[in-house]
mmCIF file of C-alpha atoms in Angstrom:
data_model
loop_
_atom_site.group_PDB
_atom_site.id
_atom_site.type_symbol
_atom_site.label_atom_id
_atom_site.label_comp_id
_atom_site.label_asym_id
_atom_site.label_seq_id
_atom_site.Cartn_x
_atom_site.Cartn_y
_atom_site.Cartn_z
ATOM 1 C CA MET B 1 -75.809 73.713 -77.789
ATOM 2 C CA ARG B 2 -72.173 73.035 -76.935
ATOM 3 C CA TYR B 3 -68.975 73.823 -78.750
ATOM 4 C CA PHE B 4 -66.541 70.996 -79.321
ATOM 5 C CA LEU B 5 -62.817 70.884 -79.938
ATOM 6 C CA GLY B 6 -60.562 67.925 -80.511
ATOM 7 C CA LEU B 7 -56.837 67.267 -80.921
ATOM 8 C CA ALA B 8 -54.747 64.095 -81.064
ATOM 9 C CA GLY B 9 -57.639 61.875 -80.127
ATOM 10 C CA LEU B 10 -58.671 63.993 -77.151
ATOM 11 C CA LEU B 11 -62.257 65.183 -76.979
ATOM 12 C CA ILE B 12 -62.557 68.516 -75.257
ATOM 13 C CA ILE B 13 -66.006 69.810 -74.382
ATOM 14 C CA LEU B 14 -66.418 73.490 -73.648
ATOM 15 C CA MET B 15 -69.320 73.819 -71.257
ATOM 16 C CA GLY B 16 -71.767 76.676 -70.877
ATOM 17 C CA SER B 17 -72.336 77.711 -74.438
ATOM 18 C CA PHE B 18 -75.964 78.717 -74.792
ATOM 19 C CA TYR B 19 -79.497 77.836 -73.893
ATOM 20 C CA LEU B 20 -82.810 79.506 -74.504
ATOM 21 C CA LEU B 21 -85.354 80.132 -71.792
ATOM 22 C CA ASP B 22 -88.500 80.455 -73.846
ATOM 23 C CA LYS B 23 -90.773 83.211 -72.642
ATOM 24 C CA SER B 24 -92.264 83.898 -76.044
ATOM 25 C CA ASN B 25 -95.730 82.804 -74.911
ATOM 26 C CA SER B 26 -95.839 85.588 -72.327
ATOM 27 C CA PRO B 27 -97.537 88.752 -73.628
ATOM 28 C CA PRO B 28 -95.384 91.863 -73.829
ATOM 29 C CA GLU B 29 -95.751 94.137 -70.849
ATOM 30 C CA VAL B 30 -97.440 97.369 -71.979
ATOM 31 C CA ALA B 31 -98.372 100.047 -69.462
ATOM 32 C CA PRO B 32 -102.017 101.174 -69.391
ATOM 33 C CA ASP B 33 -102.694 104.450 -71.110
ATOM 34 C CA ASN B 34 -103.072 106.791 -68.158
ATOM 35 C CA THR B 35 -101.230 109.838 -66.880
ATOM 36 C CA VAL B 36 -99.627 108.180 -63.851
ATOM 37 C CA ASN B 37 -98.107 105.367 -65.869
ATOM 38 C CA LYS B 38 -96.958 107.761 -68.578
ATOM 39 C CA ILE B 39 -95.073 109.758 -65.945
ATOM 40 C CA LYS B 40 -93.537 106.533 -64.597
ATOM 41 C CA GLN B 41 -92.568 105.455 -68.127
ATOM 42 C CA LYS B 42 -90.888 108.793 -68.821
ATOM 43 C CA LYS B 43 -89.048 108.656 -65.490
ATOM 44 C CA ASN B 44 -87.851 105.113 -66.234
ATOM 45 C CA MET B 45 -86.664 106.165 -69.696
ATOM 46 C CA ILE B 46 -84.658 109.036 -68.191
ATOM 47 C CA GLU B 47 -83.059 106.711 -65.625
ATOM 48 C CA THR B 48 -82.245 104.154 -68.329
ATOM 49 C CA LYS B 49 -80.648 106.853 -70.477
ATOM 50 C CA LYS B 50 -78.530 108.005 -67.523
ATOM 51 C CA ILE B 51 -77.346 104.447 -66.913
ATOM 52 C CA MET B 52 -76.475 103.992 -70.612
ATOM 53 C CA GLU B 53 -74.574 107.287 -70.660
ATOM 54 C CA ARG B 54 -72.668 106.345 -67.526
ATOM 55 C CA HIS B 55 -71.624 103.001 -68.990
ATOM 56 C CA SER B 56 -71.334 104.005 -72.654
ATOM 57 C CA VAL B 57 -68.085 103.399 -74.533
ATOM 58 C CA PRO B 58 -66.531 106.340 -76.425
ATOM 59 C CA LEU B 59 -66.352 104.988 -79.971
ATOM 60 C CA GLU B 60 -63.276 106.845 -81.161
ATOM 61 C CA GLY B 61 -61.792 104.097 -83.346
ATOM 62 C CA GLU B 62 -62.388 104.079 -87.087
ATOM 63 C CA VAL B 63 -63.439 100.412 -87.152
ATOM 64 C CA TYR B 64 -66.628 101.107 -85.153
ATOM 65 C CA GLN B 65 -67.746 103.804 -87.588
ATOM 66 C CA TRP B 66 -68.281 101.313 -90.392
ATOM 67 C CA ILE B 67 -71.376 99.722 -88.894
ATOM 68 C CA GLY B 68 -74.370 100.959 -90.913
ATOM 69 C CA LYS B 69 -72.328 102.395 -93.777
ATOM 70 C CA ASN B 70 -72.869 101.260 -97.373
ATOM 71 C CA THR B 71 -70.573 99.359 -99.704
ATOM 72 C CA ASP B 72 -69.788 102.428 -101.828
ATOM 73 C CA ALA B 73 -68.101 104.021 -98.826
ATOM 74 C CA LEU B 74 -66.302 100.736 -98.130
ATOM 75 C CA THR B 75 -64.857 100.411 -101.639
ATOM 76 C CA ASP B 76 -63.907 104.110 -101.660
ATOM 77 C CA ALA B 77 -61.843 103.563 -98.521
ATOM 78 C CA PHE B 78 -60.517 100.022 -99.002
ATOM 79 C CA GLY B 79 -60.937 99.259 -102.702
ATOM 80 C CA LYS B 80 -62.267 95.952 -103.954
ATOM 81 C CA PRO B 81 -62.319 93.090 -101.433
ATOM 82 C CA VAL B 82 -60.017 90.109 -101.828
ATOM 83 C CA ARG B 83 -63.194 88.070 -102.133
ATOM 84 C CA LYS B 84 -66.823 87.900 -100.982
ATOM 85 C CA ASP B 85 -67.755 84.942 -98.759
ATOM 86 C CA LEU B 86 -71.353 83.983 -98.140
ATOM 87 C CA SER B 87 -72.186 83.535 -94.453
ATOM 88 C CA ALA B 88 -74.818 81.255 -92.922
ATOM 89 C CA TYR B 89 -76.665 84.219 -91.410
ATOM 90 C CA GLY B 90 -78.006 86.209 -94.335
ATOM 91 C CA TYR B 91 -75.077 88.535 -94.930
ATOM 92 C CA VAL B 92 -71.966 88.379 -97.135
ATOM 93 C CA TRP B 93 -68.427 88.783 -95.816
ATOM 94 C CA TRP B 94 -66.355 91.335 -97.741
ATOM 95 C CA VAL B 95 -62.807 90.224 -96.981
ATOM 96 C CA TYR B 96 -59.830 92.573 -96.825
ATOM 97 C CA GLN B 97 -56.236 91.683 -96.038
ATOM 98 C CA LYS B 98 -53.809 94.569 -95.785
ATOM 99 C CA ARG B 99 -50.057 94.674 -95.538
ATOM 100 C CA GLY B 100 -48.655 94.636 -92.057
ATOM 101 C CA ASN B 101 -50.664 91.658 -90.840
ATOM 102 C CA GLN B 102 -54.043 93.424 -90.839
ATOM 103 C CA TYR B 103 -57.169 91.435 -91.635
ATOM 104 C CA LEU B 104 -60.818 92.537 -91.712
ATOM 105 C CA GLN B 105 -64.128 90.960 -92.647
ATOM 106 C CA PHE B 106 -67.117 93.258 -93.209
ATOM 107 C CA GLY B 107 -70.510 91.536 -93.092
ATOM 108 C CA VAL B 108 -72.841 93.194 -95.622
ATOM 109 C CA LYS B 109 -76.629 92.819 -95.803
ATOM 110 C CA ASP B 110 -78.914 94.925 -98.015
ATOM 111 C CA ASN B 111 -75.878 97.040 -98.962
ATOM 112 C CA LYS B 112 -75.230 97.947 -95.300
ATOM 113 C CA ILE B 113 -72.425 96.780 -92.995
ATOM 114 C CA VAL B 114 -73.958 94.855 -90.089
ATOM 115 C CA THR B 115 -70.902 93.173 -88.564
ATOM 116 C CA ILE B 116 -67.101 93.403 -88.614
ATOM 117 C CA TYR B 117 -64.388 90.947 -87.603
ATOM 118 C CA ALA B 118 -60.926 92.441 -87.145
ATOM 119 C CA ILE B 119 -57.589 90.896 -86.200
ATOM 120 C CA GLY B 120 -53.949 91.853 -86.647
ATOM 121 C CA ASP B 121 -51.916 95.036 -86.479
ATOM 122 C CA ASN B 122 -52.656 98.751 -86.808
ATOM 123 C CA LEU B 123 -56.397 98.529 -86.209
ATOM 124 C CA SER B 124 -58.101 101.718 -85.034
ATOM 125 C CA LEU B 125 -60.180 100.495 -82.085
ATOM 126 C CA GLU B 126 -59.763 103.329 -79.604
ATOM 127 C CA PRO B 127 -60.207 103.340 -76.631
ATOM 128 C CA ILE B 128 -58.779 99.803 -76.823
ATOM 129 C CA GLN B 129 -56.220 98.059 -79.022
ATOM 130 C CA ILE B 130 -55.220 94.586 -80.135
ATOM 131 C CA GLY B 131 -52.625 93.208 -77.734
ATOM 132 C CA GLN B 132 -54.013 95.136 -74.769
ATOM 133 C CA GLY B 133 -54.057 93.261 -71.468
ATOM 134 C CA TYR B 134 -57.334 91.980 -70.073
ATOM 135 C CA GLU B 135 -57.041 93.918 -66.820
ATOM 136 C CA SER B 136 -56.428 97.094 -68.788
ATOM 137 C CA LEU B 137 -59.489 96.367 -70.945
ATOM 138 C CA LYS B 138 -61.617 96.381 -67.823
ATOM 139 C CA ASP B 139 -60.549 99.978 -67.228
ATOM 140 C CA ASN B 140 -62.005 100.969 -70.611
ATOM 141 C CA LEU B 141 -64.964 98.628 -70.973
ATOM 142 C CA ASP B 142 -67.819 97.324 -68.846
ATOM 143 C CA LEU B 143 -67.209 93.568 -68.834
ATOM 144 C CA LEU B 144 -70.394 92.096 -67.364
ATOM 145 C CA ASN B 145 -71.936 88.650 -66.951
ATOM 146 C CA GLU B 146 -75.259 89.919 -68.303
ATOM 147 C CA VAL B 147 -75.744 92.162 -71.331
ATOM 148 C CA THR B 148 -79.190 93.292 -72.469
ATOM 149 C CA PHE B 149 -80.732 94.160 -75.820
ATOM 150 C CA SER B 150 -84.249 95.427 -76.509
ATOM 151 C CA LYS B 151 -86.093 95.664 -79.780
ATOM 152 C CA SER B 152 -89.702 96.782 -80.058
ATOM 153 C CA TYR B 153 -91.604 94.759 -77.413
ATOM 154 C CA SER B 154 -88.948 92.043 -77.202
ATOM 155 C CA SER B 155 -86.085 91.969 -74.706
ATOM 156 C CA TYR B 156 -83.024 89.739 -74.549
ATOM 157 C CA THR B 157 -80.394 89.112 -71.893
ATOM 158 C CA PHE B 158 -77.129 87.467 -72.938
ATOM 159 C CA GLN B 159 -75.676 85.549 -70.004
ATOM 160 C CA LEU B 160 -71.932 84.881 -69.840
ATOM 161 C CA ASP B 161 -70.346 82.457 -67.438
ATOM 162 C CA ASP B 162 -67.018 83.327 -65.821
ATOM 163 C CA GLN B 163 -64.991 81.471 -68.453
ATOM 164 C CA GLU B 164 -66.755 83.294 -71.303
ATOM 165 C CA LEU B 165 -66.206 86.581 -69.498
ATOM 166 C CA LYS B 166 -62.461 85.883 -69.544
ATOM 167 C CA SER B 167 -62.196 84.488 -73.082
ATOM 168 C CA ARG B 168 -64.852 86.323 -75.148
ATOM 169 C CA PRO B 169 -66.647 89.044 -73.179
ATOM 170 C CA LEU B 170 -69.546 90.895 -74.772
ATOM 171 C CA VAL B 171 -69.695 94.691 -74.535
ATOM 172 C CA LYS B 172 -72.678 96.913 -75.274
ATOM 173 C CA LEU B 173 -71.437 99.873 -77.316
ATOM 174 C CA THR B 174 -74.797 101.515 -78.101
ATOM 175 C CA ASP B 175 -78.397 100.404 -77.683
ATOM 176 C CA HIS B 176 -78.127 98.171 -80.770
ATOM 177 C CA ILE B 177 -74.381 97.647 -81.418
ATOM 178 C CA PHE B 178 -72.199 95.197 -79.492
ATOM 179 C CA MET B 179 -68.584 94.058 -79.457
ATOM 180 C CA GLN B 180 -67.199 90.604 -78.756
ATOM 181 C CA CYS B 181 -63.653 90.778 -77.444
ATOM 182 C CA TYR B 182 -61.666 87.651 -78.280
ATOM 183 C CA ILE B 183 -59.047 87.171 -75.575
ATOM 184 C CA ASP B 184 -55.919 85.039 -75.928
ATOM 185 C CA THR B 185 -56.206 83.402 -72.509
ATOM 186 C CA PHE B 186 -52.573 82.194 -72.604
ATOM 187 C CA THR B 187 -51.200 85.723 -72.863
ATOM 188 C CA ASN B 188 -54.319 87.325 -71.338
ATOM 189 C CA LYS B 189 -54.356 89.880 -74.157
ATOM 190 C CA LEU B 190 -56.925 91.013 -76.719
ATOM 191 C CA SER B 191 -56.492 88.947 -79.881
ATOM 192 C CA ALA B 192 -59.391 90.077 -82.102
ATOM 193 C CA VAL B 193 -62.769 91.820 -82.022
ATOM 194 C CA ARG B 194 -66.151 91.388 -83.634
ATOM 195 C CA ILE B 195 -68.491 94.390 -83.917
ATOM 196 C CA VAL B 196 -72.059 93.285 -84.465
ATOM 197 C CA THR B 197 -75.610 94.612 -84.496
ATOM 198 C CA GLY B 198 -78.101 93.178 -82.049
ATOM 199 C CA ASP B 199 -80.072 91.548 -84.889
ATOM 200 C CA VAL B 200 -77.023 89.635 -86.113
ATOM 201 C CA LEU B 201 -76.030 88.686 -82.566
ATOM 202 C CA LEU B 202 -79.450 87.114 -82.059
ATOM 203 C CA LYS B 203 -78.909 84.944 -85.133
ATOM 204 C CA HIS B 204 -75.481 83.813 -83.959
ATOM 205 C CA ARG B 205 -76.629 83.174 -80.364
ATOM 206 C CA PRO B 206 -73.101 82.705 -79.007
ATOM 207 C CA TYR B 207 -74.101 82.907 -75.328
ATOM 208 C CA ALA B 208 -76.780 81.640 -72.987
ATOM 209 C CA MET B 209 -79.818 83.852 -73.330
ATOM 210 C CA GLU B 210 -83.076 84.708 -71.637
ATOM 211 C CA TYR B 211 -85.635 86.491 -73.748
ATOM 212 C CA ARG B 212 -89.173 87.771 -73.753
ATOM 213 C CA GLY B 213 -91.053 88.258 -76.996
ATOM 214 C CA ASP B 214 -89.944 87.104 -80.437
ATOM 215 C CA LEU B 215 -86.771 85.246 -81.315
ATOM 216 C CA PRO B 216 -85.720 85.631 -84.973
ATOM 217 C CA GLU B 217 -85.371 82.416 -86.921
ATOM 218 C CA LYS B 218 -81.955 81.363 -88.110
ATOM 219 C CA PRO B 219 -81.537 81.350 -91.900
ATOM 220 C CA ASN B 220 -81.681 77.940 -93.556
ATOM 221 C CA PRO B 221 -79.125 77.924 -96.400
ATOM 222 C CA SER B 222 -79.724 75.712 -99.430
ATOM 223 C CA LYS B 223 -77.330 72.931 -100.425
ATOM 224 C CA LYS B 224 -75.825 75.196 -103.084
ATOM 225 C CA GLU B 225 -75.424 78.035 -100.608
ATOM 226 C CA TRP B 226 -73.726 75.739 -98.077
ATOM 227 C CA LYS B 227 -71.015 74.931 -100.608
ATOM 228 C CA ARG B 228 -70.225 78.636 -100.937
ATOM 229 C CA ILE B 229 -70.348 79.120 -97.173
ATOM 230 C CA GLU B 230 -67.983 76.195 -96.580
ATOM 231 C CA LYS B 231 -65.423 77.393 -99.135
ATOM 232 C CA GLY B 232 -65.428 80.840 -97.587
ATOM 233 C CA ARG B 233 -65.014 79.452 -94.077
ATOM 234 C CA GLU B 234 -62.067 77.340 -95.209
ATOM 235 C CA LYS B 235 -60.263 80.337 -96.687
ATOM 236 C CA GLN B 236 -61.003 82.449 -93.613
ATOM 237 C CA ILE B 237 -59.519 79.801 -91.312
ATOM 238 C CA PHE B 238 -56.406 79.584 -93.465
ATOM 239 C CA THR B 239 -55.856 83.338 -93.486
ATOM 240 C CA ILE B 240 -56.636 83.884 -89.792
ATOM 241 C CA THR B 241 -54.249 81.016 -88.963
ATOM 242 C CA ASN B 242 -51.409 82.871 -90.665
ATOM 243 C CA VAL B 243 -52.346 86.168 -89.010
ATOM 244 C CA MET B 244 -52.161 84.432 -85.626
ATOM 245 C CA ARG B 245 -48.864 82.767 -86.524
ATOM 246 C CA ASN B 246 -47.428 86.119 -87.607
ATOM 247 C CA THR B 247 -48.549 87.740 -84.349
ATOM 248 C CA HIS B 248 -46.640 85.075 -82.416
ATOM 249 C CA GLY B 249 -43.524 85.277 -84.587
ATOM 250 C CA LYS B 250 -44.124 82.063 -86.569
ATOM 251 C CA ALA B 251 -43.616 81.581 -90.292
ATOM 252 C CA PRO B 252 -46.768 81.303 -92.417
ATOM 253 C CA VAL B 253 -48.045 77.951 -93.665
ATOM 254 C CA LYS B 254 -48.906 77.350 -97.320
ATOM 255 C CA TRP B 255 -52.291 76.234 -98.635
ATOM 256 C CA ASN B 256 -52.415 72.641 -99.844
ATOM 257 C CA LYS B 257 -55.399 71.443 -101.872
ATOM 258 C CA PRO B 258 -54.935 67.651 -101.444
ATOM 259 C CA ILE B 259 -54.666 68.075 -97.660
ATOM 260 C CA SER B 260 -57.791 70.257 -97.717
ATOM 261 C CA GLN B 261 -59.696 67.503 -99.484
ATOM 262 C CA VAL B 262 -58.675 65.076 -96.735
ATOM 263 C CA ALA B 263 -59.798 67.560 -94.089
ATOM 264 C CA PHE B 264 -63.139 68.181 -95.808
ATOM 265 C CA LYS B 265 -63.943 64.472 -96.037
ATOM 266 C CA HIS B 266 -63.355 64.100 -92.307
ATOM 267 C CA SER B 267 -65.533 67.102 -91.427
ATOM 268 C CA LYS B 268 -68.330 65.779 -93.615
ATOM 269 C CA ASP B 269 -67.992 62.257 -92.234
ATOM 270 C CA MET B 270 -68.316 63.561 -88.657
ATOM 271 C CA ALA B 271 -71.382 65.641 -89.548
ATOM 272 C CA VAL B 272 -73.199 63.012 -91.593
ATOM 273 C CA ASN B 273 -72.521 60.169 -89.140
ATOM 274 C CA ASN B 274 -73.019 62.323 -86.041
ATOM 275 C CA TYR B 275 -69.740 61.747 -84.197
ATOM 276 C CA PHE B 276 -66.833 63.912 -83.080
ATOM 277 C CA SER B 277 -63.407 62.303 -83.091
ATOM 278 C CA HIS B 278 -60.041 62.227 -84.819
ATOM 279 C CA TYR B 279 -60.849 58.619 -85.678
ATOM 280 C CA SER B 280 -63.594 57.737 -88.115
ATOM 281 C CA GLU B 281 -66.071 54.973 -87.368
ATOM 282 C CA ASP B 282 -63.886 52.419 -89.165
ATOM 283 C CA GLY B 283 -60.966 53.314 -86.875
ATOM 284 C CA ALA B 284 -58.994 55.276 -89.456
ATOM 285 C CA GLY B 285 -57.048 58.264 -88.135
ATOM 286 C CA LEU B 286 -55.186 61.095 -89.804
ATOM 287 C CA LYS B 287 -52.299 58.814 -90.767
ATOM 288 C CA GLU B 288 -54.618 56.427 -92.611
ATOM 289 C CA ARG B 289 -56.597 59.235 -94.255
ATOM 290 C CA LEU B 290 -53.429 60.855 -95.612
ATOM 291 C CA ALA B 291 -52.071 57.523 -96.841
ATOM 292 C CA ALA B 292 -55.351 56.743 -98.614
ATOM 293 C CA ASN B 293 -55.009 60.003 -100.530
ATOM 294 C CA GLU B 294 -51.271 59.459 -101.206
ATOM 295 C CA VAL B 295 -50.188 62.541 -99.267
ATOM 296 C CA TYR B 296 -46.514 62.364 -98.276
ATOM 297 C CA TYR B 297 -45.167 64.231 -95.261
ATOM 298 C CA GLN B 298 -42.617 64.234 -92.447
ATOM 299 C CA ALA B 299 -44.912 65.337 -89.631
ATOM 300 C CA ALA B 300 -48.646 65.959 -89.279
ATOM 301 C CA GLY B 301 -51.181 67.315 -86.806
ATOM 302 C CA GLU B 302 -54.935 67.815 -86.773
ATOM 303 C CA ASN B 303 -57.371 70.227 -85.131
ATOM 304 C CA ILE B 304 -61.111 69.606 -85.207
ATOM 305 C CA ALA B 305 -64.037 71.650 -83.918
ATOM 306 C CA ALA B 306 -67.826 71.538 -84.098
ATOM 307 C CA LYS B 307 -70.867 73.698 -83.433
ATOM 308 C CA TYR B 308 -69.054 77.033 -83.606
ATOM 309 C CA SER B 309 -71.070 79.744 -85.361
ATOM 310 C CA ASP B 310 -68.354 80.502 -87.927
ATOM 311 C CA SER B 311 -64.628 80.479 -88.652
ATOM 312 C CA PRO B 312 -63.520 83.394 -86.416
ATOM 313 C CA SER B 313 -65.225 81.819 -83.396
ATOM 314 C CA ALA B 314 -63.689 78.398 -84.140
ATOM 315 C CA MET B 315 -60.238 79.989 -84.464
ATOM 316 C CA ASN B 316 -60.610 81.665 -81.074
ATOM 317 C CA GLY B 317 -61.520 78.304 -79.570
ATOM 318 C CA TRP B 318 -58.430 76.612 -81.025
ATOM 319 C CA LEU B 319 -56.156 79.460 -79.912
ATOM 320 C CA ASN B 320 -57.351 79.071 -76.323
ATOM 321 C CA SER B 321 -56.953 75.291 -76.080
ATOM 322 C CA GLU B 322 -53.433 74.143 -75.229
ATOM 323 C CA GLY B 323 -53.155 71.181 -77.601
ATOM 324 C CA HIS B 324 -54.810 72.984 -80.511
ATOM 325 C CA ARG B 325 -52.684 76.041 -79.896
ATOM 326 C CA GLN B 326 -49.522 73.921 -80.152
ATOM 327 C CA ALA B 327 -50.563 72.701 -83.595
ATOM 328 C CA LEU B 328 -51.692 76.164 -84.660
ATOM 329 C CA LEU B 329 -48.350 77.763 -83.756
ATOM 330 C CA ASN B 330 -46.027 74.834 -84.442
ATOM 331 C CA THR B 331 -42.911 76.018 -86.281
ATOM 332 C CA ASP B 332 -42.320 72.602 -87.881
ATOM 333 C CA TYR B 333 -45.428 72.724 -90.062
ATOM 334 C CA SER B 334 -45.092 74.144 -93.561
ATOM 335 C CA HIS B 335 -48.516 73.437 -95.114
ATOM 336 C CA LEU B 336 -52.157 73.545 -94.077
ATOM 337 C CA GLY B 337 -55.324 72.003 -95.421
ATOM 338 C CA VAL B 338 -58.723 73.142 -94.164
ATOM 339 C CA GLY B 339 -62.036 71.359 -94.615
ATOM 340 C CA VAL B 340 -65.388 72.690 -93.409
ATOM 341 C CA TYR B 341 -68.750 70.988 -93.686
ATOM 342 C CA HIS B 342 -71.633 73.006 -92.220
ATOM 343 C CA TYR B 343 -70.578 73.549 -88.577
ATOM 344 C CA TYR B 344 -67.761 70.969 -88.516
ATOM 345 C CA TYR B 345 -64.205 72.231 -88.945
ATOM 346 C CA THR B 346 -60.922 70.362 -89.604
ATOM 347 C CA GLN B 347 -57.374 71.671 -89.886
ATOM 348 C CA ASN B 348 -54.630 69.330 -91.119
ATOM 349 C CA PHE B 349 -51.108 70.666 -90.582
ATOM 350 C CA LEU B 350 -48.194 68.992 -92.378
ATOM 351 C CA LYS B 351 -44.467 69.299 -92.677
ATOM 352 C CA ILE B 352 -43.765 68.468 -96.294
ATOM 353 C CA PRO B 353 -40.175 67.891 -97.496
ATOM 354 C CA GLN B 354 -38.963 70.370 -100.078
ATOM 355 C CA SER B 355 -38.636 68.892 -103.533
#
C-alpha cells in the first residue's frame, strides 16, 4: 500500500509505506519440553527483560496513563466529549477540545481506552513535549528502524525507512503499548503523538511489517457505518487544521457546508473511479466544481490525499508536504470544506468576501 497526496495538479507519491511478508504458514517455534531448553528459555526471558528495562521509557506524563482505563474515569476527568466518532477499526473516538489549543481523541473499545491522539498545547507527555526538537527527542526515546511486538505465539516487526524515522517514528513504551511521534519536518519539532496498543497498531498497519503467526483481520464497516466514519473524519480534519493553524500563528478557518459537499463529491469520485487527481475524468478541476455548485469566492486551494489510515495520519502527511502545507497555513483563506469518502480525503480552502 502507498499513501498519496496531491496539490494543484501535482501528484506526490510517498514511497515505503507498508508491505507484509507472510510467514503465517510457518508453525510457531515452541521449545521441546525438557530441562535444558527450559533453562535456556528462562535465561532468554531474563535477557529480554534486561533489554526492555534498559530501553524502557519512563511514562511520567498523564496522557499515557489513560490507556486501559474505562470511560467512567474519562468522563470524571474530562466531562462529556464534544462528540463520538466511529472509526474504521472497531473502536469509537471520544473527542475532546479544550481551551488553549488542546485537542485529544480517545479511542474506546469495550469500554476501555485503546488509543489516544493528542495535539496542541499543555499536554502532559513527560519525558517529552509537543514542540520539542527531534534531536532532543532522541535523547529521551529510542528511535529505531525496527520495533517488535509479540503476542502469544505470534511476533511482528515494524520496519521504518529513514524518512519514516524522521517524520513519524514508532516508540515501544511497554511490551504492548506504542507511541507514534508525528514530526513537523519543516521545523523538525514534535507536532502530535498517538498512543496505541499493539492490537490496534496491527489493524492500522502504518509501516512495513514482517510477522510470524497470525495477522488480525481488518474490520469491514457496513455502508451505514462508513457514513458515520466519514462524517467523523471530516470534523476531525477541520478541527486539527485549526489547531495546526493556531500553533503557527494563523487565524482559524470557518466550516462551510456547501464547500464540504464539493469536497466530498470529489473524494467519492476518485474512490469510485479509481483515480487520484485534482482533475476529474471529464477534465473538471476545483474551479469548475465550485462553479457547478454556485460557490462564490476570491481565492481557492485544494489538498487531496488517499490511503491514509485515518484523519490524524492524513493531516501529518499534508503538514509535511510543502505545497499542502502552504494551503493548510495560508493566511488568505477564511473558510474550509472537508469531504472524506472511505480512505480518500479532500480539503477545499476558500477566501470568501464578507457580506
